[in-house]
Amino acid sequence: MPTSSLRPLSSLAAGARATVARVVAASPEIDAVALRRLGELGFLPGEPVQLLRRGPGGREPLAVMIGETMFALRLLEAQCIEVMDITEPATAGRRAAPRPAAPHEPRSGSFRATGAATEGRVGAP
């Protein structure tokens, strides 16, 4: 993978999606324990990530979704996570329209009246 396409997670726009490429020490303030913690949280190569929003003034904390878990990261932590942009097809993230039910099969969740209610005898003893 060419390193020129990598950029820090902190540089993504709010709502942007990417794929984690690697976790590196972006500053002398980040030690091996902090990097290991990011890996334990799920920031591993190949994992999809989304920057949901930024804190007040567009700074920190950064709300980040990895997998199905949301984390608040400091700017310094987000700078250690290098990501690759992903290109999504136009239909990505959208659910497929439900397939129409065949005439002989009821739709899921539909109500089918049977018995006394269909014969006009609602509440009959």
PDB file of C-alpha atoms in Angstrom:
ATOM      1  CA  MET A   1       0.000   0.000   0.000  1.00  0.00           C
ATOM      2  CA  PRO A   2       1.464   3.362  -0.923  1.00  0.00           C
ATOM      3  CA  THR A   3       2.026   5.562   2.127  1.00  0.00           C
ATOM      4  CA  SER A   4       1.110   8.688   0.144  1.00  0.00           C
ATOM      5  CA  SER A   5      -2.573   7.682   0.351  1.00  0.00           C
ATOM      6  CA  LEU A   6      -2.417   7.413   4.145  1.00  0.00           C
ATOM      7  CA  ARG A   7      -3.519  10.230   6.370  1.00  0.00           C
ATOM      8  CA  PRO A   8      -4.350  10.626  10.045  1.00  0.00           C
ATOM      9  CA  LEU A   9      -7.866   9.890  11.224  1.00  0.00           C
ATOM     10  CA  SER A  10      -7.925  13.393  12.666  1.00  0.00           C
ATOM     11  CA  SER A  11      -7.864  14.849   9.122  1.00  0.00           C
ATOM     12  CA  LEU A  12     -11.158  13.241   8.050  1.00  0.00           C
ATOM     13  CA  ALA A  13     -14.226  15.423   7.644  1.00  0.00           C
ATOM     14  CA  ALA A  14     -17.189  14.795   9.930  1.00  0.00           C
ATOM     15  CA  GLY A  15     -19.185  11.862   8.574  1.00  0.00           C
ATOM     16  CA  ALA A  16     -16.312  10.538   6.435  1.00  0.00           C
ATOM     17  CA  ARG A  17     -15.522   6.825   6.346  1.00  0.00           C
ATOM     18  CA  ALA A  18     -12.117   5.215   5.918  1.00  0.00           C
ATOM     19  CA  THR A  19     -10.197   2.028   6.640  1.00  0.00           C
ATOM     20  CA  VAL A  20      -7.565   1.775   9.358  1.00  0.00           C
ATOM     21  CA  ALA A  21      -4.138   1.232   7.794  1.00  0.00           C
ATOM     22  CA  ARG A  22      -1.909   1.311  10.866  1.00  0.00           C
ATOM     23  CA  VAL A  23      -1.378   2.836  14.297  1.00  0.00           C
ATOM     24  CA  VAL A  24       1.861   4.783  14.792  1.00  0.00           C
ATOM     25  CA  ALA A  25       3.383   7.072  17.404  1.00  0.00           C
ATOM     26  CA  ALA A  26       2.609  10.490  15.936  1.00  0.00           C
ATOM     27  CA  SER A  27       4.132  12.314  18.879  1.00  0.00           C
ATOM     28  CA  PRO A  28       6.671  11.698  21.645  1.00  0.00           C
ATOM     29  CA  GLU A  29       3.736  12.084  24.067  1.00  0.00           C
ATOM     30  CA  ILE A  30       2.267   8.787  22.812  1.00  0.00           C
ATOM     31  CA  ASP A  31       3.911   5.706  24.267  1.00  0.00           C
ATOM     32  CA  ALA A  32       3.612   1.980  23.527  1.00  0.00           C
ATOM     33  CA  VAL A  33       0.880   1.598  26.170  1.00  0.00           C
ATOM     34  CA  ALA A  34      -1.327   4.178  24.420  1.00  0.00           C
ATOM     35  CA  LEU A  35      -0.754   2.522  21.039  1.00  0.00           C
ATOM     36  CA  ARG A  36      -1.589  -0.896  22.463  1.00  0.00           C
ATOM     37  CA  ARG A  37      -4.774   0.559  23.999  1.00  0.00           C
ATOM     38  CA  LEU A  38      -5.890   1.849  20.592  1.00  0.00           C
ATOM     39  CA  GLY A  39      -5.350  -1.633  19.140  1.00  0.00           C
ATOM     40  CA  GLU A  40      -7.319  -3.203  21.991  1.00  0.00           C
ATOM     41  CA  LEU A  41     -10.188  -0.808  21.288  1.00  0.00           C
ATOM     42  CA  GLY A  42     -10.349  -2.167  17.735  1.00  0.00           C
ATOM     43  CA  PHE A  43      -8.232   0.267  15.730  1.00  0.00           C
ATOM     44  CA  LEU A  44      -6.587  -2.510  13.729  1.00  0.00           C
ATOM     45  CA  PRO A  45      -5.474  -2.590  10.078  1.00  0.00           C
ATOM     46  CA  GLY A  46      -8.384  -3.275   7.736  1.00  0.00           C
ATOM     47  CA  GLU A  47     -11.123  -2.157  10.127  1.00  0.00           C
ATOM     48  CA  PRO A  48     -13.658   0.344   8.783  1.00  0.00           C
ATOM     49  CA  VAL A  49     -13.860   3.568  10.780  1.00  0.00           C
ATOM     50  CA  GLN A  50     -16.043   6.662  10.614  1.00  0.00           C
ATOM     51  CA  LEU A  51     -15.423  10.088  12.098  1.00  0.00           C
ATOM     52  CA  LEU A  52     -18.901  10.999  13.329  1.00  0.00           C
ATOM     53  CA  ARG A  53     -18.336  14.515  14.657  1.00  0.00           C
ATOM     54  CA  ARG A  54     -15.891  16.826  16.377  1.00  0.00           C
ATOM     55  CA  GLY A  55     -16.103  18.599  19.688  1.00  0.00           C
ATOM     56  CA  PRO A  56     -16.729  22.308  20.202  1.00  0.00           C
ATOM     57  CA  GLY A  57     -14.904  24.503  17.740  1.00  0.00           C
ATOM     58  CA  GLY A  58     -14.164  21.537  15.487  1.00  0.00           C
ATOM     59  CA  ARG A  59     -11.458  20.261  17.835  1.00  0.00           C
ATOM     60  CA  GLU A  60     -11.631  17.513  20.432  1.00  0.00           C
ATOM     61  CA  PRO A  61     -12.947  15.133  21.444  1.00  0.00           C
ATOM     62  CA  LEU A  62     -13.571  13.341  18.155  1.00  0.00           C
ATOM     63  CA  ALA A  63     -16.524  10.951  18.114  1.00  0.00           C
ATOM     64  CA  VAL A  64     -15.376   7.922  16.142  1.00  0.00           C
ATOM     65  CA  MET A  65     -17.241   4.730  15.228  1.00  0.00           C
ATOM     66  CA  ILE A  66     -15.258   1.540  14.793  1.00  0.00           C
ATOM     67  CA  GLY A  67     -17.311  -1.575  14.299  1.00  0.00           C
ATOM     68  CA  GLU A  68     -20.485  -0.908  16.222  1.00  0.00           C
ATOM     69  CA  THR A  69     -18.836   0.996  19.054  1.00  0.00           C
ATOM     70  CA  MET A  70     -18.477   4.743  19.424  1.00  0.00           C
ATOM     71  CA  PHE A  71     -15.375   6.188  21.065  1.00  0.00           C
ATOM     72  CA  ALA A  72     -14.321   9.688  22.012  1.00  0.00           C
ATOM     73  CA  LEU A  73     -10.681  10.204  21.066  1.00  0.00           C
ATOM     74  CA  ARG A  74      -8.321  13.008  21.898  1.00  0.00           C
ATOM     75  CA  LEU A  75      -6.835  14.752  18.881  1.00  0.00           C
ATOM     76  CA  LEU A  76      -3.424  13.312  19.742  1.00  0.00           C
ATOM     77  CA  GLU A  77      -4.839   9.752  19.685  1.00  0.00           C
ATOM     78  CA  ALA A  78      -6.644  10.326  16.384  1.00  0.00           C
ATOM     79  CA  GLN A  79      -3.390  11.583  14.846  1.00  0.00           C
ATOM     80  CA  CYS A  80      -1.793   8.177  15.613  1.00  0.00           C
ATOM     81  CA  ILE A  81      -4.381   6.263  13.571  1.00  0.00           C
ATOM     82  CA  GLU A  82      -3.493   6.336   9.880  1.00  0.00           C
ATOM     83  CA  VAL A  83      -6.354   5.605   7.509  1.00  0.00           C
ATOM     84  CA  MET A  84      -6.970   5.056   3.817  1.00  0.00           C
ATOM     85  CA  ASP A  85      -9.956   6.640   2.118  1.00  0.00           C
ATOM     86  CA  ILE A  86     -12.548   4.191   0.877  1.00  0.00           C
ATOM     87  CA  THR A  87     -14.692   4.579  -2.183  1.00  0.00           C
ATOM     88  CA  GLU A  88     -18.241   3.473  -1.694  1.00  0.00           C
ATOM     89  CA  PRO A  89     -20.690   2.492  -4.425  1.00  0.00           C
ATOM     90  CA  ALA A  90     -23.724   4.742  -4.693  1.00  0.00           C
ATOM     91  CA  THR A  91     -25.888   2.129  -2.960  1.00  0.00           C
ATOM     92  CA  ALA A  92     -23.545   1.454  -0.036  1.00  0.00           C
ATOM     93  CA  GLY A  93     -25.155   1.949   3.330  1.00  0.00           C
ATOM     94  CA  ARG A  94     -28.637   1.684   1.907  1.00  0.00           C
ATOM     95  CA  ARG A  95     -30.850  -1.272   2.545  1.00  0.00           C
ATOM     96  CA  ALA A  96     -32.253  -3.128  -0.400  1.00  0.00           C
ATOM     97  CA  ALA A  97     -35.957  -2.639  -0.971  1.00  0.00           C
ATOM     98  CA  PRO A  98     -38.006  -5.525   0.393  1.00  0.00           C
ATOM     99  CA  ARG A  99     -38.910  -8.056  -2.230  1.00  0.00           C
ATOM    100  CA  PRO A 100     -42.646  -8.118  -2.976  1.00  0.00           C
ATOM    101  CA  ALA A 101     -44.492 -11.106  -1.562  1.00  0.00           C
ATOM    102  CA  ALA A 102     -45.786 -13.687  -3.990  1.00  0.00           C
ATOM    103  CA  PRO A 103     -49.600 -13.829  -4.178  1.00  0.00           C
ATOM    104  CA  HIS A 104     -49.669 -17.054  -2.153  1.00  0.00           C
ATOM    105  CA  GLU A 105     -47.250 -15.947   0.579  1.00  0.00           C
ATOM    106  CA  PRO A 106     -48.183 -13.348   3.223  1.00  0.00           C
ATOM    107  CA  ARG A 107     -45.825 -10.443   3.841  1.00  0.00           C
ATOM    108  CA  SER A 108     -43.941 -10.670   7.093  1.00  0.00           C
ATOM    109  CA  GLY A 109     -45.623  -8.618   9.770  1.00  0.00           C
ATOM    110  CA  SER A 110     -48.951  -8.507   7.927  1.00  0.00           C
ATOM    111  CA  PHE A 111     -52.175  -9.368   9.707  1.00  0.00           C
ATOM    112  CA  ARG A 112     -54.273 -12.181   8.342  1.00  0.00           C
ATOM    113  CA  ALA A 113     -57.810 -12.302   9.770  1.00  0.00           C
ATOM    114  CA  THR A 114     -59.261 -15.770  10.196  1.00  0.00           C
ATOM    115  CA  GLY A 115     -62.124 -17.472  11.968  1.00  0.00           C
ATOM    116  CA  ALA A 116     -65.082 -15.638  13.450  1.00  0.00           C
ATOM    117  CA  ALA A 117     -63.772 -12.164  12.584  1.00  0.00           C
ATOM    118  CA  THR A 118     -63.887 -12.933   8.864  1.00  0.00           C
ATOM    119  CA  GLU A 119     -67.409 -14.241   9.100  1.00  0.00           C
ATOM    120  CA  GLY A 120     -68.834 -11.182  10.837  1.00  0.00           C
ATOM    121  CA  ARG A 121     -69.217 -12.920  14.190  1.00  0.00           C
ATOM    122  CA  VAL A 122     -66.815 -10.824  16.248  1.00  0.00           C
ATOM    123  CA  GLY A 123     -67.434 -11.435  19.922  1.00  0.00           C
ATOM    124  CA  ALA A 124     -69.837 -14.343  19.289  1.00  0.00           C
ATOM    125  CA  PRO A 125     -69.994 -16.905  22.149  1.00  0.00           C
TER     126      PRO A 125
END
